[in-house]
Coordinates of C-alpha atoms in Angstrom, one line a residue:
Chain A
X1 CA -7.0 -16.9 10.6
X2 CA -6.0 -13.5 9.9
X3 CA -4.5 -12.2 6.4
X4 CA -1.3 -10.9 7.7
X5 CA 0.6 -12.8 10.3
X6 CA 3.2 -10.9 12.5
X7 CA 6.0 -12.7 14.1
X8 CA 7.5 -12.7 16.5
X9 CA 4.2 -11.6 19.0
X10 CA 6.5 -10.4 21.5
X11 CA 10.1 -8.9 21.7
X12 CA 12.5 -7.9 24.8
X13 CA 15.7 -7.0 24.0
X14 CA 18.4 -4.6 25.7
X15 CA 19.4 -1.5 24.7
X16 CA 21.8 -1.3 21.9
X17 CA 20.2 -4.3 20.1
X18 CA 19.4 -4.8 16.7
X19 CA 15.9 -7.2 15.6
X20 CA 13.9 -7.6 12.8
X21 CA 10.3 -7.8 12.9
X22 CA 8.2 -10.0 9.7
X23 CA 4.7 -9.7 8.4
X24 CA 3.7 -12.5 6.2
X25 CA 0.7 -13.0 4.2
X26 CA -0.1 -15.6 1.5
X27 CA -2.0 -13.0 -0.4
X28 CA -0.8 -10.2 -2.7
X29 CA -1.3 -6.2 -1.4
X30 CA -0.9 -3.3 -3.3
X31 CA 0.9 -1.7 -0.9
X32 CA 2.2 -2.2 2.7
X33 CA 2.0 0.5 6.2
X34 CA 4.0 0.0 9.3
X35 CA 2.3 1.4 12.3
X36 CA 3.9 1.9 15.7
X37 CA 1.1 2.2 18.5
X38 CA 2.3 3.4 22.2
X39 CA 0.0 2.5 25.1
X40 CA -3.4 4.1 25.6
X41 CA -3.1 5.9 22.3
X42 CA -4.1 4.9 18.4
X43 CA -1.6 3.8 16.3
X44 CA 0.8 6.3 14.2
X45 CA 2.3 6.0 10.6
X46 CA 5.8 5.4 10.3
X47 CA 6.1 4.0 6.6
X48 CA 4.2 3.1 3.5
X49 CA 5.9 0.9 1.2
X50 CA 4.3 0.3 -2.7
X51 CA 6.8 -1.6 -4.7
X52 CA 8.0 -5.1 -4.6
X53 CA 11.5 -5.3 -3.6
X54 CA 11.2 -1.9 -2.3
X55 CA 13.5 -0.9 1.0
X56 CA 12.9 2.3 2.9
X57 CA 15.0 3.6 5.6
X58 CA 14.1 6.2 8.5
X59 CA 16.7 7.0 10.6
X60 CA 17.8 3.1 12.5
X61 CA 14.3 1.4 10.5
X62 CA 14.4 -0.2 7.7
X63 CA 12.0 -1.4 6.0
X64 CA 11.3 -4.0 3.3
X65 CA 8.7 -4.9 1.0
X66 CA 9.1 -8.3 -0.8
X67 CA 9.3 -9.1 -4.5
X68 CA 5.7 -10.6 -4.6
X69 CA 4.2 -8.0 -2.5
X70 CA 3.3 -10.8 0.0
X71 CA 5.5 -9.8 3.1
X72 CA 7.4 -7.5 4.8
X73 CA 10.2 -6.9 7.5
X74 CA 10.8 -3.9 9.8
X75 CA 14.7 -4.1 11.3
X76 CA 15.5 -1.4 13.7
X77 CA 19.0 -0.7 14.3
X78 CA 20.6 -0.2 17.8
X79 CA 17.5 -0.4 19.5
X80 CA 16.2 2.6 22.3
X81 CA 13.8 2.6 25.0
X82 CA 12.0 5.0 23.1
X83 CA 11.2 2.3 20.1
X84 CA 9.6 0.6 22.8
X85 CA 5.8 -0.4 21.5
X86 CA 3.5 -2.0 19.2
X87 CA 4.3 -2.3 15.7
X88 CA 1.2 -2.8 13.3
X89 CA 1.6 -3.9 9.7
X90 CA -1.3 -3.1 7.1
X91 CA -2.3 -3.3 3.8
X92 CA -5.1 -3.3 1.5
X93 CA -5.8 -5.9 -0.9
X94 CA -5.7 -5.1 -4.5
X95 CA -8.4 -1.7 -5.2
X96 CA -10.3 -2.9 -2.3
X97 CA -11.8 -0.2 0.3
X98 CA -10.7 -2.0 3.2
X99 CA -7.3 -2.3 5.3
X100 CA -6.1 -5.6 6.8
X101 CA -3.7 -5.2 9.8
X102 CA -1.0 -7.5 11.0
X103 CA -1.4 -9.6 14.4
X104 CA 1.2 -6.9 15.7
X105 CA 4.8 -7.3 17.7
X106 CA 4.9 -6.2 20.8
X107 CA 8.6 -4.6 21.3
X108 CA 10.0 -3.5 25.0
X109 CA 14.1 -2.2 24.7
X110 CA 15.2 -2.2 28.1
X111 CA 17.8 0.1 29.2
Chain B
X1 CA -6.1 21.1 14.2
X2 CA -8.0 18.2 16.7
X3 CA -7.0 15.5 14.3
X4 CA -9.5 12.7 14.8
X5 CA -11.7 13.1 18.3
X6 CA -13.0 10.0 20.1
X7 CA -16.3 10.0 22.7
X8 CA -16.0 9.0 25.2
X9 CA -12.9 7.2 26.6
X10 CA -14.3 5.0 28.3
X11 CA -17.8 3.4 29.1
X12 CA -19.1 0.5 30.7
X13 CA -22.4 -1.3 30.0
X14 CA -24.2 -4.0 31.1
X15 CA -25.4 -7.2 28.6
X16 CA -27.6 -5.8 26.7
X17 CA -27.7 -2.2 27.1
X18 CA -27.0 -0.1 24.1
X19 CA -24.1 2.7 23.2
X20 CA -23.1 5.1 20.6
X21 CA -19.6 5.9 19.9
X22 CA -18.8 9.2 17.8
X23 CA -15.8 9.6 15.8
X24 CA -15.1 13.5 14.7
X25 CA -12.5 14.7 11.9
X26 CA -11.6 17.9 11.1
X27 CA -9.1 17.3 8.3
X28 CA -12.4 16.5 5.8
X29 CA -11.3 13.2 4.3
X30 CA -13.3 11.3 2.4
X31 CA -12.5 7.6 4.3
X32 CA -13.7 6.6 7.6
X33 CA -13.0 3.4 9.3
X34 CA -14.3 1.8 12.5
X35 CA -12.1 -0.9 14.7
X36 CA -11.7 -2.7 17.3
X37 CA -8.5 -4.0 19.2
X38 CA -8.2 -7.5 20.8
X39 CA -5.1 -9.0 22.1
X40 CA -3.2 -10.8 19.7
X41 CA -5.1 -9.6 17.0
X42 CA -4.1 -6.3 15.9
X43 CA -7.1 -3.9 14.6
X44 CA -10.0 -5.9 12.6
X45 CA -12.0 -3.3 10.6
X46 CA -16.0 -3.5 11.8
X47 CA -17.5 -1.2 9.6
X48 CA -16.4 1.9 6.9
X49 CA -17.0 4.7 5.2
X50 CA -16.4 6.4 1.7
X51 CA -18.4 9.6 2.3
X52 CA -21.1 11.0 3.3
X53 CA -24.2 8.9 3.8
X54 CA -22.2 5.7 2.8
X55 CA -21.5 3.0 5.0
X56 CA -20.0 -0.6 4.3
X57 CA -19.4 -4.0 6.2
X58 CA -15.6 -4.8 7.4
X59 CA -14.4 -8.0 8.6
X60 CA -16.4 -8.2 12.1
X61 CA -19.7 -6.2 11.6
X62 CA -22.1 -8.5 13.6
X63 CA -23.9 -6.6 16.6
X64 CA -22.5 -3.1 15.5
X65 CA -24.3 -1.0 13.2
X66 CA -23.2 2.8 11.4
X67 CA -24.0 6.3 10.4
X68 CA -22.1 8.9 8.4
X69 CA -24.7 11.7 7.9
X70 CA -22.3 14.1 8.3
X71 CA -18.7 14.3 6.2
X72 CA -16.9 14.7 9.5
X73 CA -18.5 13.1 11.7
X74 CA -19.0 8.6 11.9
X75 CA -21.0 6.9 14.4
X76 CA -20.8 3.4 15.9
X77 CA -23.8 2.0 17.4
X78 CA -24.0 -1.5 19.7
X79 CA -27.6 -1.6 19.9
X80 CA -27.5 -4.7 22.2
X81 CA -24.3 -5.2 24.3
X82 CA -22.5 -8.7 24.3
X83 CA -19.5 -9.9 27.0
X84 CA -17.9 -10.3 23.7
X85 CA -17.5 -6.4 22.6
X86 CA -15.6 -5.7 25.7
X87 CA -12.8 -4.2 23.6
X88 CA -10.6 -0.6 22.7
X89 CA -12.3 0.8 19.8
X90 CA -10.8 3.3 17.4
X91 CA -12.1 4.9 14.6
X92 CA -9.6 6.5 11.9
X93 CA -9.7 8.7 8.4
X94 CA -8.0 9.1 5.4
X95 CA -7.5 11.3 2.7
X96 CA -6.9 8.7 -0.1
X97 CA -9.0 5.1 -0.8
X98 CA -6.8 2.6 0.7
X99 CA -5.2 1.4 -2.4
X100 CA -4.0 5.1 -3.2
X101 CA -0.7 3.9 -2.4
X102 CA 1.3 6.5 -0.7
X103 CA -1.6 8.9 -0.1
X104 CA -3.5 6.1 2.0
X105 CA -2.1 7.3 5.4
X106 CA -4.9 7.0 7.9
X107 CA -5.5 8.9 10.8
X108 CA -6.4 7.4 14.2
X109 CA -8.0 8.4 17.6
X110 CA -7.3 7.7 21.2
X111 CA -9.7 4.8 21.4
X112 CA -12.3 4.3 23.5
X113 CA -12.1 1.4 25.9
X114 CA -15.3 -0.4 26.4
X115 CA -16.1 -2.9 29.1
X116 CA -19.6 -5.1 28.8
X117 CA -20.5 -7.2 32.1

């Protein structure tokens, strides 16, 4: 069982869209990263949030980190083919060294 | 400005041969991390780094083993291949410790993808 717990695994939706992706963990982390990774490459930073209750936005993604630092959602707005992907979430637990990462959602906007 | 540098791309080995990977950074951070990438399981951390000539176990560390003699540079050894490291590796950096908050942004390579038959 892993420490973070994505849902839902996989998303097709059509251009235009909105959705809402969740990462869930029963533990606390001391601060939350949402990765997008595009085939064949490593995945890239899009946010890093570090207070509870904190909500960032980037252009159509918003992001959310909850009150008890235990979960967090990604909603993308009018969805393009170019958000097409694999989002990642991450986060370390307490002063710890190491990074957990999410199970990941798997997200194809179709034209 | 290479970023983080993987070798190779891809390899294939039979059971029980063995393999280095090298991971190279050229943006001298501190943190180095080893994964690998399954379906459905996002990245699980194998092995890590917080400098030079440290090494430390992640999550899945069986069968692999480390090096970091060099600040920029972090090796990944399978010194006897198993079916069951058939996987895409990547290794990645950072500047800050993983709990530095908004500094922790790490870095990541192209992967190598790794078949053992």
């Amino acid at each position: 069982t892993q420490l973070l717990e994505q849902s839902p695994q996989f998303l097709s939706i059509q251009e235009g869209e909105n959705l809402t992706v969740y990462c869930n963990s029963s533990s606390v982390f001391s601060s939350l990263q949402w990765y997008r990774q595009e085939p064949g490459e490593g995945p890239v930073l899009l946010v890093t949030v570090v207070t509870g209750g904190e909500v960032k936005k980037l252009k159509r993604l918003t992001f959310q980190f909850g009150d008890a630092r235990k979960d967090s959602s990604l909603h993308i707005t009018a969805a393009q083919p170019g958000d097409t992907g694999l989002y990642l979430c991450a986060g370390p637990l307490g002063t710890g060294n190491q990074f957990y990462f999410g199970t990941g959602t798997s997200l194809t906007v179709i034209p | 400005n290479a970023g983080v540098t993987q070798t190779p791309k891809f390899r294939v080995l039979k059971t029980g041969q063995s393999m280095t990977l090298l991971c190279a950074q050229d943006m001298n951070h501190e943190y180095m991390y080893w994964y690998r990438q399954d379906p459905g399981m996002g990245l699980r951390l194998i092995h890590y780094s917080v400098g030079e000539g440290t090494t430390a176990k992640g999550e899945v560390p069986d069968g692999y083993n480390v090096s970091r003699l060099k600040k920029q540079n972090f090796l990944l050894g399978l010194e006897s291949a198993a079916p069951s490291q058939t996987s895409v590796y990547f290794c990645a950096s950072s500047y800050s410790p993983p709990s530095g908050g908004l500094y922790n942004e790490q870095f990541f390579g192209p992967g190598t993808r790794l078949t053992v038959l």
